[in-house]
PDB file of C-alpha atoms and ligand atoms in Angstrom:
ATOM      1  CA  MET A  16     -94.733 -11.588 -10.538  1.00 94.00           C
ATOM      2  CA  LYS A  17     -95.954  -9.166 -13.130  1.00 96.00           C
ATOM      3  CA  TYR A  18     -92.824  -9.433 -15.290  1.00 97.00           C
ATOM      4  CA  ALA A  19     -90.412 -12.077 -16.515  1.00 97.00           C
ATOM      5  CA  LEU A  20     -87.749 -11.896 -19.194  1.00 97.00           C
ATOM      6  CA  VAL A  21     -88.795 -13.133 -22.514  1.00 97.00           C
ATOM      7  CA  GLN A  22     -85.942 -13.009 -25.081  1.00 96.00           C
ATOM      8  CA  ASP A  23     -84.275 -10.668 -22.557  1.00 94.00           C
ATOM      9  CA  LYS A  24     -87.264  -8.197 -22.658  1.00 96.00           C
ATOM     10  CA  LYS A  25     -89.321  -7.502 -19.580  1.00 96.00           C
ATOM     11  CA  SER A  26     -92.713  -8.953 -20.471  1.00 97.00           C
ATOM     12  CA  THR A  27     -96.107  -9.407 -18.824  1.00 97.00           C
ATOM     13  CA  ALA A  28     -97.732 -12.932 -18.681  1.00 97.00           C
ATOM     14  CA  PHE A  29     -99.401 -14.230 -21.736  1.00 96.00           C
ATOM     15  CA  LYS A  30    -101.196 -17.584 -22.394  1.00 95.00           C
ATOM     16  CA  GLY A  31     -98.657 -20.480 -22.780  1.00 96.00           C
ATOM     17  CA  GLY A  32     -95.814 -17.979 -21.977  1.00 97.00           C
ATOM     18  CA  ARG A  33     -92.353 -19.125 -20.842  1.00 97.00           C
ATOM     19  CA  GLY A  34     -89.787 -16.734 -19.517  1.00 97.00           C
ATOM     20  CA  LYS A  35     -86.843 -16.219 -17.110  1.00 97.00           C
ATOM     21  CA  CYS A  36     -86.880 -14.718 -13.632  1.00 96.00           C
ATOM     22  CA  GLN A  37     -85.251 -11.351 -13.457  1.00 95.00           C
ATOM     23  CA  CYS A  38     -83.909 -12.094 -10.040  1.00 94.00           C
ATOM     24  CA  CYS A  39     -82.629 -15.752 -10.126  1.00 93.00           C
ATOM     25  CA  GLN A  40     -82.670 -16.446 -13.884  1.00 93.00           C
ATOM     26  CA  SER A  41     -84.670 -19.655 -13.451  1.00 94.00           C
ATOM     27  CA  GLU A  42     -87.592 -20.644 -15.714  1.00 96.00           C
ATOM     28  CA  MET A  43     -90.975 -19.003 -15.230  1.00 96.00           C
ATOM     29  CA  ILE A  44     -94.375 -20.003 -16.404  1.00 96.00           C
ATOM     30  CA  ALA A  45     -97.207 -17.619 -17.246  1.00 96.00           C
ATOM     31  CA  HIS A  46    -100.404 -18.104 -15.310  1.00 95.00           C
ATOM     32  CA  CYS A  47    -103.341 -16.476 -17.081  1.00 94.00           C
ATOM     33  CA  GLY A  48    -106.432 -17.778 -15.252  1.00 90.00           C
ATOM     34  CA  GLU A  49    -109.891 -16.217 -15.012  1.00 86.00           C
ATOM     35  CA  PHE A  50    -109.857 -15.334 -11.362  1.00 85.00           C
ATOM     36  CA  MET A  51    -106.338 -14.158 -10.472  1.00 86.00           C
ATOM     37  CA  VAL A  52    -104.341 -11.308 -12.019  1.00 93.00           C
ATOM     38  CA  HIS A  53    -102.181 -12.657 -14.771  1.00 95.00           C
ATOM     39  CA  HIS A  54     -98.709 -13.390 -13.456  1.00 95.00           C
ATOM     40  CA  TRP A  55     -95.543 -15.389 -13.709  1.00 96.00           C
ATOM     41  CA  LYS A  56     -94.474 -18.135 -11.395  1.00 94.00           C
ATOM     42  CA  HIS A  57     -91.255 -20.136 -11.024  1.00 94.00           C
ATOM     43  CA  LYS A  58     -91.506 -23.497 -12.613  1.00 93.00           C
ATOM     44  CA  SER A  59     -89.641 -25.541 -10.204  1.00 88.00           C
ATOM     45  CA  LYS A  60     -89.661 -23.775  -6.847  1.00 73.00           C
ATOM     46  CA  LEU A  61     -91.260 -21.213  -4.545  1.00 78.00           C
ATOM     47  CA  GLU A  62     -90.561 -17.577  -5.175  1.00 80.00           C
ATOM     48  CA  CYS A  63     -86.869 -16.840  -5.050  1.00 90.00           C
ATOM     49  CA  ASP A  64     -87.423 -13.738  -3.024  1.00 92.00           C
ATOM     50  CA  PRO A  65     -88.685 -14.601   0.479  1.00 91.00           C
ATOM     51  CA  TRP A  66     -90.154 -10.985   0.685  1.00 93.00           C
ATOM     52  CA  TRP A  67     -92.364 -11.510  -2.347  1.00 90.00           C
ATOM     53  CA  GLU A  68     -96.073 -11.725  -1.766  1.00 88.00           C
ATOM     54  CA  ASN A  69     -98.809 -12.913  -4.223  1.00 87.00           C
ATOM     55  CA  GLU A  70    -100.247  -9.935  -5.982  1.00 90.00           C
ATOM     56  CA  THR A  71    -103.753  -8.665  -5.864  1.00 91.00           C
ATOM     57  CA  GLU A  72    -105.597  -6.356  -8.334  1.00 92.00           C
ATOM     58  CA  TRP A  73    -104.866  -3.611  -5.877  1.00 94.00           C
ATOM     59  CA  HIS A  74    -101.082  -4.176  -6.156  1.00 95.00           C
ATOM     60  CA  ARG A  75    -101.323  -4.033  -9.939  1.00 96.00           C
ATOM     61  CA  LYS A  76    -103.193  -0.782  -9.913  1.00 96.00           C
ATOM     62  CA  TRP A  77    -100.528   0.809  -7.812  1.00 97.00           C
ATOM     63  CA  LYS A  78     -97.699  -0.544  -9.976  1.00 97.00           C
ATOM     64  CA  ASP A  79     -99.502   0.667 -13.153  1.00 96.00           C
ATOM     65  CA  HIS A  80     -99.137   4.316 -11.973  1.00 97.00           C
ATOM     66  CA  PHE A  81     -95.411   4.087 -12.665  1.00 97.00           C
ATOM     67  CA  PRO A  82     -93.265   3.471 -15.738  1.00 97.00           C
ATOM     68  CA  LYS A  83     -92.558  -0.140 -16.584  1.00 97.00           C
ATOM     69  CA  ASP A  84     -88.801   0.341 -15.949  1.00 96.00           C
ATOM     70  CA  TRP A  85     -89.539   1.316 -12.368  1.00 98.00           C
ATOM     71  CA  GLN A  86     -91.659  -1.793 -11.610  1.00 98.00           C
ATOM     72  CA  GLU A  87     -90.198  -4.961 -10.117  1.00 97.00           C
ATOM     73  CA  VAL A  88     -86.665  -3.684  -9.965  1.00 97.00           C
ATOM     74  CA  ILE A  89     -83.854  -5.874  -8.524  1.00 95.00           C
ATOM     75  CA  HIS A  90     -82.099  -4.012  -5.763  1.00 93.00           C
ATOM     76  CA  HIS A  91     -78.679  -5.043  -4.478  1.00 90.00           C
ATOM     77  CA  ASP A  92     -76.921  -3.960  -1.310  1.00 89.00           C
ATOM     78  CA  GLN A  93     -73.118  -3.937  -0.864  1.00 87.00           C
ATOM     79  CA  SER A  94     -73.008  -7.365   0.616  1.00 91.00           C
ATOM     80  CA  GLY A  95     -74.676  -8.842  -2.484  1.00 89.00           C
ATOM     81  CA  GLU A  96     -78.076  -9.472  -0.975  1.00 93.00           C
ATOM     82  CA  LYS A  97     -80.804  -8.772  -3.568  1.00 95.00           C
ATOM     83  CA  HIS A  98     -84.584  -8.363  -3.472  1.00 96.00           C
ATOM     84  CA  ILE A  99     -87.316  -7.358  -5.957  1.00 96.00           C
ATOM     85  CA  ALA A 100     -88.573  -3.880  -5.169  1.00 97.00           C
ATOM     86  CA  ASP A 101     -92.193  -3.266  -6.204  1.00 97.00           C
ATOM     87  CA  ILE A 102     -91.347   0.181  -7.465  1.00 97.00           C
ATOM     88  CA  LYS A 103     -87.989   1.968  -7.650  1.00 96.00           C
ATOM     89  CA  THR A 104     -88.210   5.545  -8.855  1.00 95.00           C
ATOM     90  CA  ASP A 105     -85.542   7.319 -10.908  1.00 94.00           C
ATOM     91  CA  GLN A 106     -84.335   9.010  -7.728  1.00 92.00           C
ATOM     92  CA  GLY A 107     -83.745   5.790  -5.916  1.00 92.00           C
ATOM     93  CA  TRP A 108     -86.974   5.726  -3.689  1.00 93.00           C
ATOM     94  CA  ILE A 109     -88.373   2.288  -3.128  1.00 95.00           C
ATOM     95  CA  ILE A 110     -92.173   2.133  -2.891  1.00 97.00           C
ATOM     96  CA  GLU A 111     -93.284  -1.095  -1.258  1.00 97.00           C
ATOM     97  CA  VAL A 112     -96.932  -1.997  -1.799  1.00 97.00           C
ATOM     98  CA  GLN A 113     -98.061  -4.294   0.917  1.00 96.00           C
ATOM     99  CA  HIS A 114    -101.359  -6.175   1.333  1.00 94.00           C
ATOM    100  CA  SER A 115    -100.574  -9.161   3.627  1.00 92.00           C
ATOM    101  CA  HIS A 116     -99.681  -9.060   7.286  1.00 91.00           C
ATOM    102  CA  ILE A 117     -95.964  -8.626   7.786  1.00 93.00           C
ATOM    103  CA  SER A 118     -93.861  -9.081  10.921  1.00 93.00           C
ATOM    104  CA  HIS A 119     -92.005  -6.239  12.575  1.00 92.00           C
ATOM    105  CA  GLU A 120     -88.720  -8.121  11.966  1.00 94.00           C
ATOM    106  CA  GLU A 121     -89.387  -8.118   8.283  1.00 94.00           C
ATOM    107  CA  ILE A 122     -90.426  -4.527   8.104  1.00 95.00           C
ATOM    108  CA  ASN A 123     -87.164  -3.591   9.955  1.00 93.00           C
ATOM    109  CA  SER A 124     -85.223  -5.809   7.534  1.00 94.00           C
ATOM    110  CA  ARG A 125     -86.658  -4.151   4.497  1.00 95.00           C
ATOM    111  CA  ASN A 126     -86.225  -0.672   5.908  1.00 93.00           C
ATOM    112  CA  ASP A 127     -82.576  -1.371   6.619  1.00 92.00           C
ATOM    113  CA  PHE A 128     -82.076  -2.971   3.246  1.00 95.00           C
ATOM    114  CA  TYR A 129     -83.831  -0.302   1.061  1.00 93.00           C
ATOM    115  CA  ARG A 130     -83.104   2.735   3.322  1.00 90.00           C
ATOM    116  CA  LYS A 131     -85.065   5.192   1.129  1.00 91.00           C
ATOM    117  CA  ILE A 132     -88.369   3.448   1.425  1.00 94.00           C
ATOM    118  CA  ILE A 133     -91.975   4.474   1.409  1.00 95.00           C
ATOM    119  CA  TRP A 134     -94.769   1.996   2.361  1.00 97.00           C
ATOM    120  CA  ILE A 135     -98.161   1.888   0.853  1.00 97.00           C
ATOM    121  CA  ILE A 136    -100.380  -0.359   2.973  1.00 97.00           C
ATOM    122  CA  ASP A 137    -103.701  -1.931   2.005  1.00 95.00           C
ATOM    123  CA  GLY A 138    -105.961  -0.691   4.791  1.00 93.00           C
ATOM    124  CA  PHE A 139    -108.896  -2.525   3.305  1.00 88.00           C
ATOM    125  CA  ARG A 140    -107.681  -6.040   4.241  1.00 87.00           C
ATOM    126  CA  LEU A 141    -109.547  -6.236   7.494  1.00 86.00           C
ATOM    127  CA  ARG A 142    -112.818  -4.480   8.193  1.00 83.00           C
ATOM    128  CA  THR A 143    -111.850  -3.844  11.827  1.00 89.00           C
ATOM    129  CA  ASP A 144    -108.683  -1.992  10.743  1.00 91.00           C
ATOM    130  CA  TYR A 145    -110.807   0.623   8.984  1.00 90.00           C
ATOM    131  CA  LYS A 146    -113.186   1.076  11.931  1.00 90.00           C
ATOM    132  CA  LYS A 147    -110.414   1.364  14.592  1.00 93.00           C
ATOM    133  CA  PHE A 148    -108.390   3.705  12.476  1.00 94.00           C
ATOM    134  CA  TYR A 149    -111.261   6.149  11.910  1.00 91.00           C
ATOM    135  CA  SER A 150    -112.257   5.933  15.589  1.00 92.00           C
ATOM    136  CA  SER A 151    -108.751   6.990  16.521  1.00 93.00           C
ATOM    137  CA  LEU A 152    -108.876   9.815  14.007  1.00 91.00           C
ATOM    138  CA  ILE A 153    -112.173  11.092  15.315  1.00 90.00           C
ATOM    139  CA  LYS A 154    -110.774  11.176  18.866  1.00 90.00           C
ATOM    140  CA  ALA A 155    -107.554  12.876  17.888  1.00 91.00           C
ATOM    141  CA  LYS A 156    -106.557  16.496  18.223  1.00 88.00           C
ATOM    142  CA  HIS A 157    -106.292  18.135  14.805  1.00 88.00           C
ATOM    143  CA  PHE A 158    -104.369  20.981  13.450  1.00 84.00           C
ATOM    144  CA  GLN A 159    -103.866  22.434  10.009  1.00 84.00           C
ATOM    145  CA  VAL A 160    -100.634  23.155   8.065  1.00 83.00           C
ATOM    146  CA  LYS A 161    -101.472  24.939   4.784  1.00 83.00           C
ATOM    147  CA  ASP A 162    -104.182  22.709   3.310  1.00 82.00           C
ATOM    148  CA  ILE A 163    -103.079  19.474   5.200  1.00 86.00           C
ATOM    149  CA  ILE A 164    -104.857  18.446   8.324  1.00 88.00           C
ATOM    150  CA  ILE A 165    -102.658  16.523  10.804  1.00 91.00           C
ATOM    151  CA  ALA A 166    -104.305  14.363  13.425  1.00 92.00           C
ATOM    152  CA  CYS A 167    -102.357  14.043  16.663  1.00 91.00           C
ATOM    153  CA  ILE A 168    -103.292  10.673  18.157  1.00 93.00           C
ATOM    154  CA  ASP A 169    -102.605  10.231  21.800  1.00 89.00           C
ATOM    155  CA  SER A 170    -103.516   6.542  22.001  1.00 90.00           C
ATOM    156  CA  PRO A 171    -102.033   4.876  18.872  1.00 91.00           C
ATOM    157  CA  GLU A 172    -102.352   1.433  20.538  1.00 91.00           C
ATOM    158  CA  GLU A 173    -106.215   1.532  20.002  1.00 93.00           C
ATOM    159  CA  SER A 174    -105.674   1.006  16.267  1.00 93.00           C
ATOM    160  CA  LYS A 175    -103.623  -1.986  15.175  1.00 92.00           C
ATOM    161  CA  LEU A 176    -102.719  -0.362  11.936  1.00 93.00           C
ATOM    162  CA  ILE A 177    -101.411   2.749  13.546  1.00 94.00           C
ATOM    163  CA  ARG A 178     -99.711   0.859  16.373  1.00 92.00           C
ATOM    164  CA  ASN A 179     -97.942  -1.481  13.949  1.00 91.00           C
ATOM    165  CA  TRP A 180     -96.807   1.153  11.481  1.00 93.00           C
ATOM    166  CA  ASN A 181     -96.000   3.976  13.863  1.00 91.00           C
ATOM    167  CA  ARG A 182     -92.769   2.529  15.198  1.00 83.00           C
ATOM    168  CA  HIS A 183     -90.640   2.361  12.106  1.00 84.00           C
ATOM    169  CA  SER A 184     -89.463   5.914  11.347  1.00 82.00           C
ATOM    170  CA  VAL A 185     -90.184   5.665   7.710  1.00 90.00           C
ATOM    171  CA  PRO A 186     -93.168   7.177   5.823  1.00 93.00           C
ATOM    172  CA  VAL A 187     -96.199   4.878   5.659  1.00 95.00           C
ATOM    173  CA  PHE A 188     -99.270   5.615   3.553  1.00 97.00           C
ATOM    174  CA  ILE A 189    -102.547   3.753   4.242  1.00 97.00           C
ATOM    175  CA  ASP A 190    -104.873   3.211   1.376  1.00 96.00           C
ATOM    176  CA  PHE A 191    -108.432   2.403   2.355  1.00 94.00           C
ATOM    177  CA  HIS A 192    -109.533   2.484  -1.293  1.00 92.00           C
ATOM    178  CA  ILE A 193    -111.626   5.608  -0.619  1.00 87.00           C
ATOM    179  CA  ASP A 194    -111.867   8.283  -3.287  1.00 87.00           C
ATOM    180  CA  ASN A 195    -108.594  10.140  -3.731  1.00 93.00           C
ATOM    181  CA  LYS A 196    -107.393   9.685  -0.168  1.00 93.00           C
ATOM    182  CA  LEU A 197    -104.372   8.287   1.529  1.00 95.00           C
ATOM    183  CA  TRP A 198    -103.380   8.677   5.087  1.00 95.00           C
ATOM    184  CA  LEU A 199     -99.699   9.304   5.906  1.00 95.00           C
ATOM    185  CA  ILE A 200     -98.392   8.047   9.263  1.00 95.00           C
ATOM    186  CA  LEU A 201     -95.488  10.391   9.769  1.00 92.00           C
ATOM    187  CA  PRO A 202     -92.061   9.028  10.531  1.00 89.00           C
ATOM    188  CA  THR A 203     -91.426  10.148  14.080  1.00 83.00           C
ATOM    189  CA  ASN A 204     -89.381   8.198  16.614  1.00 74.00           C
ATOM    190  CA  THR A 205     -92.035   7.884  19.296  1.00 77.00           C
ATOM    191  CA  GLN A 206     -94.587   5.130  19.847  1.00 81.00           C
ATOM    192  CA  ASP A 207     -96.506   7.140  22.473  1.00 86.00           C
ATOM    193  CA  ILE A 208     -98.196   9.411  20.027  1.00 90.00           C
ATOM    194  CA  ALA A 209     -98.862   9.152  16.267  1.00 93.00           C
ATOM    195  CA  TYR A 210     -99.245  11.933  13.665  1.00 93.00           C
ATOM    196  CA  VAL A 211    -101.412  11.090  10.709  1.00 95.00           C
ATOM    197  CA  ALA A 212    -101.961  13.409   7.708  1.00 93.00           C
ATOM    198  CA  GLU A 213    -104.532  13.129   4.951  1.00 92.00           C
ATOM    199  CA  PHE A 214    -102.783  13.041   1.610  1.00 92.00           C
ATOM    200  CA  LYS A 215    -104.252  13.089  -1.873  1.00 93.00           C
ATOM    201  CA  LYS A 216    -103.596   9.977  -3.828  1.00 96.00           C
ATOM    202  CA  ASP A 217    -103.126  11.752  -7.199  1.00 96.00           C
ATOM    203  CA  ILE A 218    -100.566  14.187  -5.602  1.00 95.00           C
ATOM    204  CA  PHE A 219     -98.619  11.170  -4.203  1.00 95.00           C
ATOM    205  CA  ILE A 220     -98.528   9.622  -7.671  1.00 97.00           C
ATOM    206  CA  GLN A 221     -97.567  12.921  -9.286  1.00 96.00           C
ATOM    207  CA  ILE A 222     -94.722  13.576  -6.878  1.00 95.00           C
ATOM    208  CA  ALA A 223     -93.393   9.932  -7.141  1.00 95.00           C
ATOM    209  CA  ASN A 224     -93.439  10.134 -10.835  1.00 96.00           C
ATOM    210  CA  LYS A 225     -92.008  13.601 -11.284  1.00 95.00           C
ATOM    211  CA  ASN A 226     -89.621  14.281  -8.387  1.00 92.00           C
ATOM    212  CA  SER A 227     -89.684  11.737  -5.642  1.00 88.00           C
ATOM    213  CA  ALA A 228     -86.968  13.621  -3.715  1.00 86.00           C
ATOM    214  CA  GLN A 229     -89.754  16.134  -2.894  1.00 90.00           C
ATOM    215  CA  PHE A 230     -91.076  13.610  -0.376  1.00 88.00           C
ATOM    216  CA  TYR A 231     -88.135  14.599   1.850  1.00 85.00           C
ATOM    217  CA  ASN A 232     -89.233  18.282   1.777  1.00 88.00           C
ATOM    218  CA  ILE A 233     -92.918  17.571   2.283  1.00 89.00           C
ATOM    219  CA  ILE A 234     -92.334  15.125   5.213  1.00 89.00           C
ATOM    220  CA  ASN A 235     -89.795  17.295   6.858  1.00 88.00           C
ATOM    221  CA  PHE A 236     -91.983  20.346   6.484  1.00 89.00           C
ATOM    222  CA  LEU A 237     -94.837  18.427   8.141  1.00 90.00           C
ATOM    223  CA  LEU A 238     -92.470  17.206  10.891  1.00 88.00           C
ATOM    224  CA  ASN A 239     -91.308  20.743  11.561  1.00 86.00           C
ATOM    225  CA  SER A 240     -94.886  21.947  11.624  1.00 86.00           C
ATOM    226  CA  ILE A 241     -95.543  19.365  14.422  1.00 85.00           C
ATOM    227  CA  ARG A 242     -92.600  20.748  16.322  1.00 81.00           C
ATOM    228  CA  VAL A 243     -93.920  24.228  16.002  1.00 81.00           C
ATOM    229  CA  TYR A 244     -97.374  23.147  17.034  1.00 80.00           C
ATOM    230  CA  HIS A 245     -96.126  21.625  20.190  1.00 75.00           C
ATOM    231  CA  LEU A 246     -93.803  24.556  20.921  1.00 73.00           C
ATOM    232  CA  GLN A 247     -96.738  26.922  20.612  1.00 73.00           C
ATOM    233  CA  LYS A 248     -99.064  24.668  22.622  1.00 71.00           C
ATOM    234  CA  SER A 249     -96.846  23.808  25.502  1.00 64.00           C
ATOM    235  CA  GLY A 250     -93.948  26.029  25.395  1.00 55.00           C
ATOM    236  CA  GLN A 251     -91.685  22.985  25.299  1.00 51.00           C
ATOM    237  CA  LEU A 252     -90.709  20.174  23.105  1.00 45.00           C
ATOM    238  CA  LYS A 253     -92.798  17.629  24.915  1.00 45.00           C
ATOM    239  CA  TYR A 254     -93.310  15.273  22.050  1.00 44.00           C
ATOM    240  CA  LEU A 255     -90.408  16.124  19.843  1.00 43.00           C
ATOM    241  CA  ARG A 256     -89.016  12.875  18.542  1.00 43.00           C
ATOM    242  CA  VAL A 257     -88.354  14.074  15.013  1.00 41.00           C
ATOM    243  CA  PRO A 258     -85.298  12.427  13.402  1.00 38.00           C
ATOM    244  CA  LEU A 259     -84.890  15.093  10.644  1.00 35.00           C
ATOM    245  CA  ARG A 260     -81.341  14.670   9.743  1.00 34.00           C
ATOM    246  CA  THR A 261     -81.395  10.857  10.009  1.00 35.00           C
ATOM    247  CA  PHE A 262     -84.582  10.735   7.880  1.00 39.00           C
ATOM    248  CA  ARG A 263     -82.842  12.862   5.236  1.00 41.00           C
ATOM    249  CA  ARG A 264     -80.059  10.300   4.931  1.00 38.00           C
ATOM    250  CA  GLY A 265     -82.731   7.666   4.584  1.00 42.00           C
ATOM    251  CA  ARG A 266     -81.923   5.942   7.818  1.00 42.00           C
ATOM    252  CA  ARG A 267     -83.950   4.993  10.811  1.00 42.00           C
ATOM    253  CA  GLY A 268     -83.937   7.496  13.600  1.00 37.00           C
ATOM    254  CA  PRO A 269     -81.870   7.306  16.794  1.00 32.00           C
ATOM    255  CA  ARG A 270     -83.242   5.903  19.988  1.00 32.00           C
ATOM    256  CA  LEU A 271     -84.228   8.899  22.037  1.00 24.00           C
TER     257      LEU A 271
HETATM  258 ZN1  LIG B 301     -86.508 -16.086  -9.231  1.00 52.11          ZN
END
């Protein structure tokens, strides 16, 4: 973890450091080696949060875009279950930054637990992910809404990244570590087709920092634009699987 409590203050790791875990209160030891990012580890056990993954430089860069108080925040649900959210904004949005492979069951569990969740996925983990993703984009039909281009991908199963993340009805941003670009897989409720929009990374960071509730408006605006696009194109709502109201409440969409 990036932070532990040292004399009750949230502190980063330092050589010889000893601290307390924010989540389980047990003792933490600072690891400040040459090759890995400096971090804290539990002294006597594995990580207390089963959802926790070891952090990369990429994780840290993402966290560093946000205030310290928003990073590694313990989130409780009504039953008393708790987990450490990578980032929790002042408006209650959880931003989960994910590098490793994660099962569908765990994605579902996290979506259900956090509700108002946005994922940022490391698209650079596997070289084939990048190739297949771009090949799907090239083959897609594109249309433009204001200055945002939306790709309408008829065969989402061709790209593992798109296939895996297109079925969860929550916003997913893929980061290929390229310039200022993120790719947003829009949260529709269909797996037959995927809608992917190019999104500027600095705009994402700006919105998340200043007014994260604006994500509702932007995503719903894009979803409505998709609806209009299909209405104009086919005269019917062929692909309409847009859970606008449920998304607004931060819940997964209904089965259609
Ligand atoms: Zn702990």
